[in-house]
mmCIF file of C-alpha atoms in Angstrom:
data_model
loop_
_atom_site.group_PDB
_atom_site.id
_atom_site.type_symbol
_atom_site.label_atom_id
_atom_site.label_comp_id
_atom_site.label_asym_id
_atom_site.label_seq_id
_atom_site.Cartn_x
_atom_site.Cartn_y
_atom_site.Cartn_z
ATOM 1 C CA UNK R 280 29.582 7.701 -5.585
ATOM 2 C CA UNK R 281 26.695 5.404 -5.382
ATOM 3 C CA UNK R 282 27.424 3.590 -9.208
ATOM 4 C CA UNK R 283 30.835 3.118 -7.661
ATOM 5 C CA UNK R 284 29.294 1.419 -4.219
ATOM 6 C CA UNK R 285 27.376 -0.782 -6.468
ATOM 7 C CA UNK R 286 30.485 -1.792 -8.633
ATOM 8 C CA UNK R 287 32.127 -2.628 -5.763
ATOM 9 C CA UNK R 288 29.463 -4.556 -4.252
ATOM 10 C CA UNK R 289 29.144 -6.517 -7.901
ATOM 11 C CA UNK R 290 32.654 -7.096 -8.032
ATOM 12 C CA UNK R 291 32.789 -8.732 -4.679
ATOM 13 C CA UNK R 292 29.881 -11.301 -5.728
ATOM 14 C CA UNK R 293 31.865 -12.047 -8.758
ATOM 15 C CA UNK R 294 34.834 -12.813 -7.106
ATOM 16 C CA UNK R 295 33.065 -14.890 -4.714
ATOM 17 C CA UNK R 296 30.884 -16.907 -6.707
ATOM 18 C CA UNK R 297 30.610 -19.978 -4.588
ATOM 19 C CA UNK R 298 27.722 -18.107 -2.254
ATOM 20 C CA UNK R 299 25.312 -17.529 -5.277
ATOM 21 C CA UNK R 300 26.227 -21.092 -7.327
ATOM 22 C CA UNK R 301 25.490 -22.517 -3.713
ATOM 23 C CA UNK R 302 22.033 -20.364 -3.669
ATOM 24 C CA UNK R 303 20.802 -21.372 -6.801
ATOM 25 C CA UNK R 304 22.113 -24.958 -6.002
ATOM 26 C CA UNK R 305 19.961 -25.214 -3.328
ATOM 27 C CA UNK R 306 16.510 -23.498 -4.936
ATOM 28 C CA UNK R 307 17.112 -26.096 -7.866
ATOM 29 C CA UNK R 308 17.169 -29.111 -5.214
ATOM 30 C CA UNK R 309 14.704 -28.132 -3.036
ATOM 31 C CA UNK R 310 12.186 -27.062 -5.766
ATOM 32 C CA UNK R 311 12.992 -30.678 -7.009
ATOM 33 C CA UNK R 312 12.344 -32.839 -4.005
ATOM 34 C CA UNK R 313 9.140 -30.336 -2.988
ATOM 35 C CA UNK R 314 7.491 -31.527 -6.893
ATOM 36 C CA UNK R 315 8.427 -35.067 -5.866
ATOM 37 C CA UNK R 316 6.978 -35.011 -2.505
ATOM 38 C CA UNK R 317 4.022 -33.371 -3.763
ATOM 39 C CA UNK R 318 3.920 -34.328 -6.835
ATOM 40 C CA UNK R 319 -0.081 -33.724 -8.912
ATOM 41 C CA UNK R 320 -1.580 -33.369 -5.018
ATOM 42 C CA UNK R 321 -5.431 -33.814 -4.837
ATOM 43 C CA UNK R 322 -7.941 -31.075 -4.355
ATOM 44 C CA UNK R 323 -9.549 -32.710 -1.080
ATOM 45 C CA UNK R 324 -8.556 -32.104 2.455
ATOM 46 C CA UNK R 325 -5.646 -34.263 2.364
ATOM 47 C CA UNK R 326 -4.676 -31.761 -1.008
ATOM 48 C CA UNK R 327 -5.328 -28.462 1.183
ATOM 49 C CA UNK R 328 -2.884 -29.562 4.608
ATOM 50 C CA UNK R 329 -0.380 -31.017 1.463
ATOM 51 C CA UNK R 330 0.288 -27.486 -0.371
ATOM 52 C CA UNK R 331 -0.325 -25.569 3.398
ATOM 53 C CA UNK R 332 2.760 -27.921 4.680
ATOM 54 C CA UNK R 333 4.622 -26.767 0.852
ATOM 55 C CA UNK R 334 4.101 -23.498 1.078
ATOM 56 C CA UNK R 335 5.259 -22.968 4.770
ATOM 57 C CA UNK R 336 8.352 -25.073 3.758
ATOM 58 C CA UNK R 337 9.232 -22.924 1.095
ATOM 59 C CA UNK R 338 8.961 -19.559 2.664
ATOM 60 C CA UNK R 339 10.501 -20.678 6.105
ATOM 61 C CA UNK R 340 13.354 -21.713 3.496
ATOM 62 C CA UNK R 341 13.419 -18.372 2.093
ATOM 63 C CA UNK R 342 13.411 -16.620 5.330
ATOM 64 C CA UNK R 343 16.511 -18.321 6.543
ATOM 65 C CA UNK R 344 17.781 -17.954 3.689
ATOM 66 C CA UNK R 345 17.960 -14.887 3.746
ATOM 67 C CA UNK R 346 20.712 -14.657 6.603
ATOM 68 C CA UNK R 347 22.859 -14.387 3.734
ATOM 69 C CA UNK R 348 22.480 -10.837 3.733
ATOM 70 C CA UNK R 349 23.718 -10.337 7.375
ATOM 71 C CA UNK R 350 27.602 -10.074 6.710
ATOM 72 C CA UNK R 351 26.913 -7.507 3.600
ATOM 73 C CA UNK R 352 26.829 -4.034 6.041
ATOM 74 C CA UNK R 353 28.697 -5.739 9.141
ATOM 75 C CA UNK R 354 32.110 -6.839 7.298
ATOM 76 C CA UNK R 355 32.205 -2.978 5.570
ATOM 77 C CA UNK R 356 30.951 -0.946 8.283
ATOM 78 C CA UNK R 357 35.188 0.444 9.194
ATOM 79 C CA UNK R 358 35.336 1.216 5.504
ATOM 80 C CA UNK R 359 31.710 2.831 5.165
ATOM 81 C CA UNK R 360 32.667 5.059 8.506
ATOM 82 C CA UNK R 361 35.528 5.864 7.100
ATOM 83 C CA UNK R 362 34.286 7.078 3.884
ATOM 84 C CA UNK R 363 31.413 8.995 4.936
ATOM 85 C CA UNK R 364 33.404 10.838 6.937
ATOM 86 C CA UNK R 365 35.586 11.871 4.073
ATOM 87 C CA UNK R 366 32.311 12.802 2.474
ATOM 88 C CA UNK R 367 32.623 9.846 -0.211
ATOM 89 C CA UNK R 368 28.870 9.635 -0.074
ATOM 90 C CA UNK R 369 25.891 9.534 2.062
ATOM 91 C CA UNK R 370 24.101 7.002 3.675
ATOM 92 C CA UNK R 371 20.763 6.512 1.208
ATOM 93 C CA UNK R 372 22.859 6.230 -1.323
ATOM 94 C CA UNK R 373 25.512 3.428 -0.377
ATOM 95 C CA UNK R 374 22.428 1.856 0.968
ATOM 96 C CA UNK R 375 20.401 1.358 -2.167
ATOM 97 C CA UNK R 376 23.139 0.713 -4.188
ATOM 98 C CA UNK R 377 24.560 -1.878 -1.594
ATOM 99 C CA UNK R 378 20.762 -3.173 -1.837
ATOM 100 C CA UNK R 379 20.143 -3.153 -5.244
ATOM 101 C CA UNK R 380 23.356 -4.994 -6.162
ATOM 102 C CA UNK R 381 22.420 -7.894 -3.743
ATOM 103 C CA UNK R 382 18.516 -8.112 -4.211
ATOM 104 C CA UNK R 383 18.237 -8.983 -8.071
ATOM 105 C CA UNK R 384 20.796 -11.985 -7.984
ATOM 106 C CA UNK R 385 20.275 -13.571 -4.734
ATOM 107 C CA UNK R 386 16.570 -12.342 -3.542
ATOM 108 C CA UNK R 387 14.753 -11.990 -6.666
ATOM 109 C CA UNK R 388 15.749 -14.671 -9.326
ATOM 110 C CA UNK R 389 16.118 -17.557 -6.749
ATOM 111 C CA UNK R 390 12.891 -17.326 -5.734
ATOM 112 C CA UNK R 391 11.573 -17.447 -9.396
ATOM 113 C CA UNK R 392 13.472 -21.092 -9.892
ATOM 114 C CA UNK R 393 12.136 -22.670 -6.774
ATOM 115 C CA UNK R 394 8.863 -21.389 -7.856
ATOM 116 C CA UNK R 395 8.836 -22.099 -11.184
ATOM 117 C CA UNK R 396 9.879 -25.937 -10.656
ATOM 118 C CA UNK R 397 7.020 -26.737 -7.934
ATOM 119 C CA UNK R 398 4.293 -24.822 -9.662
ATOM 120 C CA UNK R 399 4.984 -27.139 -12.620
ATOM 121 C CA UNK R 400 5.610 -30.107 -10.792
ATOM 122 C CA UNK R 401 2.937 -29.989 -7.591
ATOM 123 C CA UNK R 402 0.397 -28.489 -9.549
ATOM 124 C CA UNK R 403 -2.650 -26.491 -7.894
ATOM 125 C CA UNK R 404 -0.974 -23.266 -6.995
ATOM 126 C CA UNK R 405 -2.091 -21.413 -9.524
ATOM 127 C CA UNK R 406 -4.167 -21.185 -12.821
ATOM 128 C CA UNK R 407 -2.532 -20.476 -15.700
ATOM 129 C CA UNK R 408 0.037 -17.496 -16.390
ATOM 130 C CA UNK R 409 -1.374 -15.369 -13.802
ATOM 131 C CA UNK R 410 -1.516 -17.982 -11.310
ATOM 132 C CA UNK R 411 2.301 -18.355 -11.879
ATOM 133 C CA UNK R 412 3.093 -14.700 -11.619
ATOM 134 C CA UNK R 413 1.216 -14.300 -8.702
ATOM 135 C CA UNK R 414 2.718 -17.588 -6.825
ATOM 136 C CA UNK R 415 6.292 -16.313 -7.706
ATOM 137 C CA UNK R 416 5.302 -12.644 -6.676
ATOM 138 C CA UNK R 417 4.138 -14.404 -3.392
ATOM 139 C CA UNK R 418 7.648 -15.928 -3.214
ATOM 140 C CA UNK R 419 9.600 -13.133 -3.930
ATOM 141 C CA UNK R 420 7.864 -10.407 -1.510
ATOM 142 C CA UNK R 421 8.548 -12.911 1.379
ATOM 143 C CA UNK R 422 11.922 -13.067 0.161
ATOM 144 C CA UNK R 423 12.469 -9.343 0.148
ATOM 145 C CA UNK R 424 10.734 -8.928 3.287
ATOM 146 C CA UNK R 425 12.713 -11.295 5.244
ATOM 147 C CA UNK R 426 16.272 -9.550 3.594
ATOM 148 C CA UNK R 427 14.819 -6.424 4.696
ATOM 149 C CA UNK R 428 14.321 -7.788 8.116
ATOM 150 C CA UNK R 429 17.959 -8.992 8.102
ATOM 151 C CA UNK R 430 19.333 -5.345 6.907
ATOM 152 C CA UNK R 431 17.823 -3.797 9.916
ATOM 153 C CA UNK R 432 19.555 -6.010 12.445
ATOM 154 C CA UNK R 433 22.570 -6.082 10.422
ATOM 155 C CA UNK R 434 22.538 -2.587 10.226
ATOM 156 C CA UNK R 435 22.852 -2.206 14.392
ATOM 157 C CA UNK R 436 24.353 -5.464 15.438
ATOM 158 C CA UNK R 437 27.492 -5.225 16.649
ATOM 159 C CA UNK R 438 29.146 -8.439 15.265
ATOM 160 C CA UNK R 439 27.736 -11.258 12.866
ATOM 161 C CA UNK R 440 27.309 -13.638 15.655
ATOM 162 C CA UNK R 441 24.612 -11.222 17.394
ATOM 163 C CA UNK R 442 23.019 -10.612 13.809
ATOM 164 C CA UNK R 443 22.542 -13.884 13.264
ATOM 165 C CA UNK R 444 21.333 -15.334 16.347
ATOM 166 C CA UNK R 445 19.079 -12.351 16.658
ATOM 167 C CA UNK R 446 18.143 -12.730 13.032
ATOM 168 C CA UNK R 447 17.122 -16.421 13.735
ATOM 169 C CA UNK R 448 15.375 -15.874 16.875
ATOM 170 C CA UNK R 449 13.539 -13.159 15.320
ATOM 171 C CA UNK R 450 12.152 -15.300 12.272
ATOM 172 C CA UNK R 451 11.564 -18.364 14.688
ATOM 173 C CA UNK R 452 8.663 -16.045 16.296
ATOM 174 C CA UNK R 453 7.030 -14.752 12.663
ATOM 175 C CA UNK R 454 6.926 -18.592 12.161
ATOM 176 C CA UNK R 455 5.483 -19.314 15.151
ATOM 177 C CA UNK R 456 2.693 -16.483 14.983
ATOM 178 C CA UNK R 457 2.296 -16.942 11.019
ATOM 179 C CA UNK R 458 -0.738 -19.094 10.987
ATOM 180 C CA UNK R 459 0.124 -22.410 10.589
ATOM 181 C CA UNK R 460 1.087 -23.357 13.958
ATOM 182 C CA UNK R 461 -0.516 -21.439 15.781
ATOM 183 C CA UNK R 462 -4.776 -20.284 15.056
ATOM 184 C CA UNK R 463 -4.474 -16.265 15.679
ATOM 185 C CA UNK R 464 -8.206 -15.849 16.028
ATOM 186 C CA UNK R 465 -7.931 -18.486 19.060
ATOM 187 C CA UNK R 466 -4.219 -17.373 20.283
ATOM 188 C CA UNK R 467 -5.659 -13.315 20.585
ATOM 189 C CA UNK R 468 -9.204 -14.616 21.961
ATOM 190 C CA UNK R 469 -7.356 -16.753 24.477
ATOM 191 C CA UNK R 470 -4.927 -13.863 25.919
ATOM 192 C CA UNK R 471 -7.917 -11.635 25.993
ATOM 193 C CA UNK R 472 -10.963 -12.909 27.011
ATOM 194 C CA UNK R 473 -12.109 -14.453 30.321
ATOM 195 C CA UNK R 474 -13.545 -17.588 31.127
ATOM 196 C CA UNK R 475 -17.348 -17.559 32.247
ATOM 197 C CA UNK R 476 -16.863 -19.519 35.088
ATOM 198 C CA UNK R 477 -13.666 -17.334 36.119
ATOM 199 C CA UNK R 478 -15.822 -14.323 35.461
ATOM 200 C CA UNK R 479 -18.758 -15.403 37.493
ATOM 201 C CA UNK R 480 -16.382 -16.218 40.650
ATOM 202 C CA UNK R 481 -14.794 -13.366 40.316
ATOM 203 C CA UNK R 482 -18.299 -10.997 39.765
ATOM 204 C CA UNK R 483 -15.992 -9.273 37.574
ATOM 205 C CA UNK R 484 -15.165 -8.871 33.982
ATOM 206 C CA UNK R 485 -11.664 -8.058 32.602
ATOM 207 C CA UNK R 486 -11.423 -5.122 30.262
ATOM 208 C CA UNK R 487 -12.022 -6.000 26.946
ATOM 209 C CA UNK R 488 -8.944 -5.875 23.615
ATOM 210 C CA UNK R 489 -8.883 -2.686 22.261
ATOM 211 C CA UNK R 490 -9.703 -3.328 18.243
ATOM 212 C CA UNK R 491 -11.412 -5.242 16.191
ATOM 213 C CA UNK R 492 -13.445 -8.250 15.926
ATOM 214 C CA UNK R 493 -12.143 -9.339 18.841
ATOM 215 C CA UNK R 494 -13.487 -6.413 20.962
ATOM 216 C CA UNK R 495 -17.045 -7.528 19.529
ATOM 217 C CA UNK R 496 -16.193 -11.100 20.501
ATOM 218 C CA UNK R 497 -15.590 -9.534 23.869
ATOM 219 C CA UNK R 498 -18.405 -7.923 24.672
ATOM 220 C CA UNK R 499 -20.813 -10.902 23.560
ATOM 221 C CA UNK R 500 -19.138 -13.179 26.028
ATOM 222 C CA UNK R 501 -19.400 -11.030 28.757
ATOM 223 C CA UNK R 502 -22.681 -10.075 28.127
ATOM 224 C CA UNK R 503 -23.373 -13.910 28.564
ATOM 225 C CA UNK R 504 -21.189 -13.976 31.426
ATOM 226 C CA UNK R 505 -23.540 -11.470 33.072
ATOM 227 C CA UNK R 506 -26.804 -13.031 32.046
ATOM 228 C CA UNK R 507 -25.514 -16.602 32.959
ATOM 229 C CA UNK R 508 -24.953 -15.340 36.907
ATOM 230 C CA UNK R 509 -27.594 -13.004 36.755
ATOM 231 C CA UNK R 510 -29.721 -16.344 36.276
ATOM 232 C CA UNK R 511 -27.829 -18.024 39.072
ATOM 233 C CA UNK R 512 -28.238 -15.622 41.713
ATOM 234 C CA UNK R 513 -32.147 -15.718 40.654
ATOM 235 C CA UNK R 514 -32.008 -19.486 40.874
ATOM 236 C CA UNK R 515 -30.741 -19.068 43.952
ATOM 237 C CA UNK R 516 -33.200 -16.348 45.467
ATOM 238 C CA UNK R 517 -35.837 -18.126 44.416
ATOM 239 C CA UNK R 518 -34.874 -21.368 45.507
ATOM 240 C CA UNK R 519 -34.678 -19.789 49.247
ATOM 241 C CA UNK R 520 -38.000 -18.257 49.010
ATOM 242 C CA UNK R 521 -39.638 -21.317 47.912
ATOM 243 C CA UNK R 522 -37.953 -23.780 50.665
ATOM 244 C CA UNK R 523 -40.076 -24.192 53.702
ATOM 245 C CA UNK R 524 -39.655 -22.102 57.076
ATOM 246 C CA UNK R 525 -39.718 -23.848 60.536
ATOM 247 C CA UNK R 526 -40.164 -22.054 63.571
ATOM 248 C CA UNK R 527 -36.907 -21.357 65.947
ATOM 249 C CA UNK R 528 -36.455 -24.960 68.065
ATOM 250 C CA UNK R 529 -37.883 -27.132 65.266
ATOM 251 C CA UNK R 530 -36.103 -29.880 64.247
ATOM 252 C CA UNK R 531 -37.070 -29.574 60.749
ATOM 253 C CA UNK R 532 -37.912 -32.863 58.706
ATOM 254 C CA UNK R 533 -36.441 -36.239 59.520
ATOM 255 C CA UNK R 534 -34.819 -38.795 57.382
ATOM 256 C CA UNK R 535 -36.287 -40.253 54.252
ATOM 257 C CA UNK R 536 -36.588 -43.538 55.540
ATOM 258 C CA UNK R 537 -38.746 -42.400 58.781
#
């Protein structure tokens, strides 16, 4: 039952071929323009920000590219219904041979052309043969990752529209929290940790993040949070003890100028 869910699935590529022509059409272009763009960059600073800014392109590329992958269980999901409840098959094993028949030809060899032309071309990302394989390996995990993310939603969306929109939304916020735009170190110390000033007009000190370096990171600020208005409240003691006393009535010392 499953060889024949992957013949079917095969059969349907083949007759539409214009979705994986298309595919490789656009790994062969953008692999081109990304070795022109960054063509032989430098190994300075300006080098580093250069191949951050390629390699971001070229897995937010992958990741929307794989909405593909949506339609695959949504268009067939009467027909699967209907032929699991004949007891046709069962569900691991139209699964992995609906998977199988899609990953090799659109997730796994793409991947390997857009890599292969800007590791030549932009130079840097790798060192020899196992550089490559490793920079392609890169590519391709993120690939698979991001079609596995798609299978879940398109596995319990009702309709493409909601897969896709949710699939979008979905990647838009792994982008967002992937590194590059956003520090994590200072986005999880910035939700968790208190100000000093905040802490010492409060007298308080929030609980601290639960794991981590960041619980560490905690603790040492509030530690100095502590000490810093431990030493103002002795500044302040002593500064009272040390100003002089005038008996009730007195009117204390006049002006500067007197």
């Amino acid at each position: 039952a499953a060889s024949d869910v992957y013949k079917r699935q095969a059969l349907n590529m083949a007759r539409d071929p214009l979705l994986l022509l298309t595919q490789y059409a656009i790994v062969t272009i953008v692999g081109l323009v990304l070795g022109v763009v960054y063509f032989q960059v430098t190994n300075d600073a300006a080098g580093v920000q250069n191949r951050l800014g390629c390699l971001f392109f070229m897995l937010s590329l992958l990741g929307f590219g794989s909405l593909s992958s949506l339609e695959m269980f949504i268009t067939e999901r009467t027909l699967y219904m209907r032929e699991r409840a004949k007891g046709a098959y069962r569900t691991t094993p139209y699964f992995l041979a609906k998977a199988l028949a899609d990953l090799v030809p659109m997730r796994v060899l793409p991947p390997v052309v857009m890599g292969t032309i800007s590791f030549v071309l932009i130079g840097g990302l790798g060192t020899g043969a196992t550089g490559y394989l490793q920079f392609c390996g890169v590519l391709i995990m993120a690939n698979l990752v991001a079609t596995a993310l798609c299978f879940a939603i398109a596995s319990t969306a009702r309709n493409n529209a909601i897969a896709t929109l949710t699939a979008v939304l979905v990647t838009l916020f792994f982008m967002l929290f992937s590194g590059l735009l956003v520090n994590r170190a200072f986005f999880a110390l910035s939700l968790a940790l208190p100000s000093v000033s905040d802490s010492c007009h409060r007298g308080e000190h929030a609980a601290g993040p639960p794991l981590g370096l960041v619980r560490v990171v905690h603790a040492l600020r509030a530690r100095g949070a502590r000490h810093h208005c431990a030493q103002g409240h002795a500044h302040l003691h002593e500064s009272q003890r040390l100003a002089p006393r005038h008996p009730p009535g007195h009117p204390g010392p006049g002006p500067l100028w007197l």
